[in-house]
Structures are given as structure tokens and as C-alpha cells.
GROMACS .gro file of C-alpha atoms in nm:
model
  244
    1MET     CA    1   0.628  -1.635   1.887
    2SER     CA    2   0.959  -1.542   1.698
    3ASP     CA    3   1.232  -1.740   1.700
    4LYS     CA    4   1.518  -1.576   1.916
    5LYS     CA    5   1.792  -1.806   1.763
    6ILE     CA    6   1.768  -1.628   1.408
    7VAL     CA    7   2.031  -1.374   1.450
    8PRO     CA    8   2.277  -1.188   1.190
    9PHE     CA    9   2.599  -1.325   1.331
   10ALA     CA   10   2.549  -1.675   1.456
   11THR     CA   11   2.892  -1.693   1.629
   12SER     CA   12   2.848  -1.369   1.808
   13ASN     CA   13   2.813  -1.334   2.177
   14LEU     CA   14   2.623  -0.993   2.135
   15SER     CA   15   2.253  -1.015   2.201
   16LYS     CA   16   1.987  -1.022   1.906
   17LYS     CA   17   1.957  -0.661   1.966
   18GLU     CA   18   2.304  -0.558   1.979
   19GLN     CA   19   2.380  -0.779   1.661
   20ILE     CA   20   2.090  -0.635   1.469
   21ALA     CA   21   2.234  -0.261   1.574
   22GLU     CA   22   2.590  -0.352   1.433
   23MET     CA   23   2.439  -0.499   1.135
   24PHE     CA   24   2.234  -0.195   1.015
   25ASN     CA   25   2.532   0.041   1.113
   26ASP     CA   26   2.765  -0.173   0.883
   27ILE     CA   27   2.512  -0.150   0.593
   28ALA     CA   28   2.370   0.214   0.680
   29TYR     CA   29   2.529   0.375   0.369
   30ARG     CA   30   2.390   0.140   0.110
   31TYR     CA   31   2.058   0.033   0.275
   32ASP     CA   32   1.800   0.279   0.095
   33PHE     CA   33   1.931   0.166  -0.227
   34LEU     CA   34   1.944  -0.201  -0.160
   35ASN     CA   35   1.563  -0.198  -0.051
   36HIS     CA   36   1.447  -0.064  -0.393
   37PHE     CA   37   1.696  -0.244  -0.592
   38MET     CA   38   1.623  -0.572  -0.447
   39SER     CA   39   1.265  -0.535  -0.448
   40MET     CA   40   1.250  -0.344  -0.773
   41GLY     CA   41   1.070  -0.063  -0.631
   42ILE     CA   42   0.773  -0.258  -0.523
   43ASP     CA   43   0.850  -0.158  -0.156
   44ILE     CA   44   0.748   0.182  -0.240
   45GLN     CA   45   0.432   0.086  -0.336
   46TRP     CA   46   0.401  -0.140  -0.025
   47ARG     CA   47   0.477   0.145   0.191
   48LYS     CA   48   0.197   0.390   0.002
   49LYS     CA   49  -0.042   0.116   0.080
   50ALA     CA   50   0.020   0.097   0.414
   51LEU     CA   51   0.019   0.450   0.489
   52LYS     CA   52  -0.308   0.508   0.313
   53LYS     CA   53  -0.469   0.276   0.625
   54LEU     CA   54  -0.420   0.605   0.816
   55LYS     CA   55  -0.581   0.864   0.590
   56ASP     CA   56  -0.905   0.870   0.754
   57LEU     CA   57  -0.753   0.888   1.107
   58HIS     CA   58  -0.562   1.240   1.016
   59PRO     CA   59  -0.290   1.166   1.290
   60LYS     CA   60  -0.151   1.479   1.455
   61LYS     CA   61   0.140   1.316   1.631
   62MET     CA   62   0.299   1.004   1.515
   63LEU     CA   63   0.576   0.741   1.593
   64ASP     CA   64   0.772   0.557   1.315
   65VAL     CA   65   0.934   0.296   1.513
   66ALA     CA   66   1.247   0.093   1.350
   67THR     CA   67   1.258   0.409   1.149
   68GLY     CA   68   1.595   0.328   0.985
   69THR     CA   69   1.683   0.601   0.733
   70GLY     CA   70   1.356   0.754   0.804
   71ASP     CA   71   1.201   0.667   0.452
   72PHE     CA   72   0.846   0.565   0.600
   73ALA     CA   73   0.864   0.859   0.823
   74ILE     CA   74   0.928   1.097   0.536
   75MET     CA   75   0.654   0.941   0.332
   76ALA     CA   76   0.430   0.955   0.612
   77HIS     CA   77   0.468   1.351   0.645
   78LYS     CA   78   0.434   1.389   0.259
   79MET     CA   79   0.108   1.161   0.280
   80LEU     CA   80  -0.063   1.246   0.595
   81GLN     CA   81   0.073   1.592   0.680
   82PRO     CA   82   0.067   1.541   1.081
   83ASN     CA   83   0.219   1.777   1.292
   84SER     CA   84   0.519   1.593   1.398
   85ILE     CA   85   0.677   1.267   1.344
   86VAL     CA   86   0.933   1.110   1.599
   87GLY     CA   87   1.134   0.807   1.449
   88ILE     CA   88   1.310   0.568   1.691
   89ASP     CA   89   1.593   0.321   1.599
   90ILE     CA   90   1.885   0.129   1.762
   91SER     CA   91   2.104   0.198   1.498
   92GLU     CA   92   2.279   0.516   1.502
   93GLY     CA   93   2.433   0.481   1.166
   94MET     CA   94   2.104   0.411   1.006
   95LEU     CA   95   1.975   0.760   1.193
   96ASN     CA   96   2.257   0.944   1.088
   97HIS     CA   97   2.153   0.882   0.734
   98GLY     CA   98   1.805   0.989   0.788
   99ARG     CA   99   1.885   1.287   0.966
  100GLU     CA  100   2.085   1.413   0.661
  101LYS     CA  101   1.796   1.331   0.406
  102ILE     CA  102   1.552   1.516   0.650
  103SER     CA  103   1.782   1.790   0.695
  104LYS     CA  104   1.806   1.801   0.288
  105LEU     CA  105   1.433   1.811   0.254
  106GLY     CA  106   1.398   2.095   0.510
  107LEU     CA  107   1.190   1.878   0.723
  108GLY     CA  108   1.400   1.911   1.055
  109ASP     CA  109   1.065   2.091   1.239
  110LYS     CA  110   0.845   1.784   1.119
  111ILE     CA  111   1.044   1.508   1.153
  112THR     CA  112   1.281   1.398   1.481
  113LEU     CA  113   1.503   1.069   1.463
  114GLU     CA  114   1.608   0.955   1.796
  115LEU     CA  115   1.808   0.643   1.934
  116GLY     CA  116   1.557   0.449   2.069
  117ASP     CA  117   1.449   0.058   2.161
  118SER     CA  118   1.105  -0.044   2.107
  119GLU     CA  119   1.105  -0.273   2.374
  120THR     CA  120   1.135   0.051   2.620
  121ILE     CA  121   0.998   0.342   2.448
  122SER     CA  122   1.087   0.645   2.596
  123PHE     CA  123   0.736   0.854   2.579
  124PRO     CA  124   0.431   0.867   2.815
  125ASP     CA  125   0.113   0.671   2.782
  126ASN     CA  126  -0.102   0.788   2.517
  127THR     CA  127   0.118   1.003   2.344
  128PHE     CA  128   0.084   0.913   1.991
  129ASP     CA  129  -0.219   0.890   1.751
  130ALA     CA  130  -0.051   0.673   1.482
  131ILE     CA  131   0.214   0.438   1.485
  132THR     CA  132   0.414   0.291   1.217
  133VAL     CA  133   0.660   0.005   1.159
  134ALA     CA  134   0.783  -0.070   0.813
  135PHE     CA  135   1.002  -0.426   0.822
  136GLY     CA  136   1.110  -0.381   1.162
  137VAL     CA  137   0.901  -0.583   1.403
  138ARG     CA  138   1.092  -0.905   1.300
  139ASN     CA  139   1.402  -0.783   1.422
  140PHE     CA  140   1.252  -0.717   1.776
  141GLU     CA  141   1.428  -0.937   2.045
  142ASN     CA  142   1.110  -0.978   2.229
  143LEU     CA  143   0.815  -0.936   2.000
  144GLU     CA  144   0.530  -0.904   2.244
  145LYS     CA  145   0.720  -0.663   2.446
  146GLY     CA  146   0.766  -0.416   2.168
  147LEU     CA  147   0.395  -0.445   2.068
  148SER     CA  148   0.296  -0.388   2.441
  149GLU     CA  149   0.505  -0.072   2.432
  150MET     CA  150   0.347   0.051   2.131
  151LEU     CA  151   0.014  -0.015   2.269
  152ARG     CA  152   0.127   0.189   2.572
  153VAL     CA  153   0.196   0.502   2.417
  154LEU     CA  154  -0.070   0.497   2.134
  155LYS     CA  155  -0.358   0.687   2.233
  156PRO     CA  156  -0.727   0.539   2.275
  157GLY     CA  157  -0.861   0.532   1.932
  158GLY     CA  158  -0.502   0.526   1.771
  159LYS     CA  159  -0.385   0.307   1.531
  160LEU     CA  160  -0.092   0.100   1.458
  161VAL     CA  161   0.037   0.006   1.103
  162ILE     CA  162   0.277  -0.282   1.063
  163LEU     CA  163   0.457  -0.355   0.731
  164GLU     CA  164   0.627  -0.678   0.715
  165PHE     CA  165   0.766  -0.949   0.466
  166SER     CA  166   0.587  -1.260   0.461
  167ASN     CA  167   0.636  -1.597   0.302
  168PRO     CA  168   0.412  -1.637  -0.029
  169THR     CA  169   0.238  -1.954  -0.047
  170VAL     CA  170   0.121  -1.966  -0.423
  171PHE     CA  171   0.299  -2.160  -0.694
  172PRO     CA  172   0.505  -2.081  -0.868
  173ILE     CA  173   0.585  -1.740  -0.659
  174LYS     CA  174   0.670  -1.963  -0.328
  175GLN     CA  175   0.955  -2.124  -0.517
  176LEU     CA  176   1.073  -1.807  -0.714
  177TYR     CA  177   1.088  -1.600  -0.371
  178ASN     CA  178   1.255  -1.881  -0.204
  179LEU     CA  179   1.534  -1.910  -0.488
  180TYR     CA  180   1.554  -1.560  -0.488
  181PHE     CA  181   1.563  -1.503  -0.101
  182ARG     CA  182   1.788  -1.784  -0.020
  183TYR     CA  183   2.059  -1.759  -0.303
  184ILE     CA  184   2.064  -1.429  -0.510
  185THR     CA  185   1.989  -1.188  -0.205
  186PRO     CA  186   2.275  -1.246   0.009
  187LEU     CA  187   2.524  -1.214  -0.304
  188ILE     CA  188   2.370  -0.873  -0.370
  189GLY     CA  189   2.398  -0.773  -0.006
  190LYS     CA  190   2.794  -0.913  -0.036
  191TRP     CA  191   2.863  -0.712  -0.353
  192ILE     CA  192   2.674  -0.393  -0.286
  193ALA     CA  193   2.678  -0.382   0.092
  194ARG     CA  194   2.990  -0.610   0.170
  195SER     CA  195   2.775  -0.792   0.406
  196GLN     CA  196   2.647  -1.110   0.310
  197ALA     CA  197   2.573  -1.171   0.673
  198ALA     CA  198   2.284  -0.917   0.668
  199TYR     CA  199   2.117  -1.028   0.367
  200SER     CA  200   2.162  -1.415   0.473
  201TYR     CA  201   1.977  -1.330   0.808
  202LEU     CA  202   1.694  -1.150   0.623
  203PRO     CA  203   1.531  -1.467   0.466
  204GLU     CA  204   1.597  -1.676   0.786
  205SER     CA  205   1.430  -1.369   0.985
  206VAL     CA  206   1.124  -1.384   0.756
  207LYS     CA  207   1.073  -1.744   0.742
  208ALA     CA  208   1.096  -1.763   1.146
  209PHE     CA  209   0.847  -1.478   1.215
  210PRO     CA  210   0.490  -1.509   1.301
  211GLN     CA  211   0.248  -1.428   0.969
  212GLY     CA  212  -0.115  -1.403   0.894
  213LYS     CA  213  -0.347  -1.534   1.153
  214GLU     CA  214  -0.079  -1.608   1.394
  215MET     CA  215   0.053  -1.259   1.392
  216CYS     CA  216  -0.305  -1.117   1.445
  217ASN     CA  217  -0.371  -1.352   1.754
  218ILE     CA  218  -0.041  -1.186   1.901
  219LEU     CA  219  -0.170  -0.853   1.855
  220THR     CA  220  -0.497  -0.932   1.943
  221ASN     CA  221  -0.340  -1.109   2.275
  222THR     CA  222  -0.121  -0.788   2.317
  223GLY     CA  223  -0.434  -0.596   2.386
  224PHE     CA  224  -0.493  -0.445   2.023
  225GLN     CA  225  -0.864  -0.430   1.900
  226ALA     CA  226  -0.967  -0.443   1.527
  227VAL     CA  227  -0.691  -0.656   1.409
  228THR     CA  228  -0.666  -0.710   1.025
  229CYS     CA  229  -0.391  -0.865   0.769
  230LYS     CA  230  -0.370  -0.792   0.425
  231LYS     CA  231  -0.135  -0.962   0.171
  232LEU     CA  232   0.037  -0.773  -0.085
  233THR     CA  233   0.206  -0.903  -0.395
  234PHE     CA  234   0.119  -1.261  -0.385
  235GLY     CA  235   0.191  -1.260   0.016
  236ILE     CA  236   0.539  -1.131  -0.024
  237SER     CA  237   0.446  -0.875   0.221
  238SER     CA  238   0.170  -0.815   0.456
  239ILE     CA  239  -0.014  -0.503   0.598
  240TYR     CA  240  -0.085  -0.572   0.987
  241CYS     CA  241  -0.347  -0.259   1.128
  242ALA     CA  242  -0.477  -0.276   1.477
  243SER     CA  243  -0.640  -0.026   1.699
  244ARG     CA  244  -0.614   0.070   2.074
   0.00000   0.00000   0.00000
């Protein structure tokens, strides 16, 4: 179970969900650049590996949860060629940036971005062939509720693919990772996005989030089947796959 006390702004009276939305609204204009800059571009390869898990499924209708600026949805369109992708997010600021990108790429008829909450997904049961989430589940206020909603809107035989940060355990990667995440990441966030709080929250949220077998058990207990976990780049991130 994720620790609800891990929030971006410790002194705020807002709920975690409201704080997350506010945080991403603040950093939306720099989010894509920072993602690639801080991971040295490795996050692009992680995303590709995650989407390859859906190749054999040939999904026609996809949902991208916590879509942000739509990067994962755009990549999914290029790699999987579904008929349609809907991306939902609680940050209007992030969605606006995403809509601009999608418009420039001429993909407005294929990808739609909507304001939406992962814990109350506004689609009927059995709507989507595949659901993706990249670096978003650890921000859920109630992880199990969000997973249950994704299970509900997934068609029988459909597949969920989650890409999320995790904590490496191998020496010296663990030590270097902790040093980078704890001290350098907040400074980069302060310098480029002018938000030290957002990038101090990042390592704390990763540390508190259930990983590996624990996360697989949560997915199984939620009702998903054939749950797997694949670690990437010494365990810095993980791909979780599950079917309905």
C-alpha cells in the first residue's frame, strides 16, 4: 500500500490529488524536457520496451492514464497504430501542452486528451483493449481504487502495462541512484522548472511506492491475471504487465 503521507507540499491543506494537479500545472511547461534531461534519454527506451508488451495484442482502442503531455500516447500511436487513444490526466496544464503537440503532429483524430481522474474513470465497463500508465501510478491517492477502475474499463482479455520508477538494489547503482535522486534531482528541478518541491517529492514518492513482488500482489488482489514484473536498467524502473 502506498504511503498517503508522501505529498509534494507538506504544509498544504489540499488533498494529495489536488497537490499533484497543482504541482504538474506548475511544471508543465518544462516537464518533457526535464524527463529526458534527467534520465539522459533512457526513459524513451523504457517507454518503447513497455509498449512492445502490447504488440501481439494489436489493440484498437487504448486508454493512457496519467497521460500528462501525451508523450506515451503519441509513442503508442506510432508503435501500435490503434484506431483511437484517449489520454486522461488531472492536470489541465499538462493536457494543454499535450494537445498542442498532438495538433502539430496532425493526430487530433487519433488521440484525445481529457481531464479525468484515474480513481473515477468516466468510461463504461469493458471499453478498452489496452491501458497504459507511464510514471503515474505512484501519484494515485488511492492505488487500489485506481487499479480497480482500470480493471473495470478494460475488456476481458485486455492488457494493462504500467511503467514506473523503482529502487535499484545492486551496488554501486543503488548508492549512485540515491545520491542523484536525493540531492541532484531537486536542484535541477529548482534550476530548470523553478520547482524544488516537485523534484524533492519524486524520490520520496518512489521510495514509498510498492515495488516488484509487492506491486504484483496488489495487482493480483485487485483482480488482474498473468501479472509480471520486468526490471529495467539495474532496477531504476519496472514494467508491470497484467491481463483481465
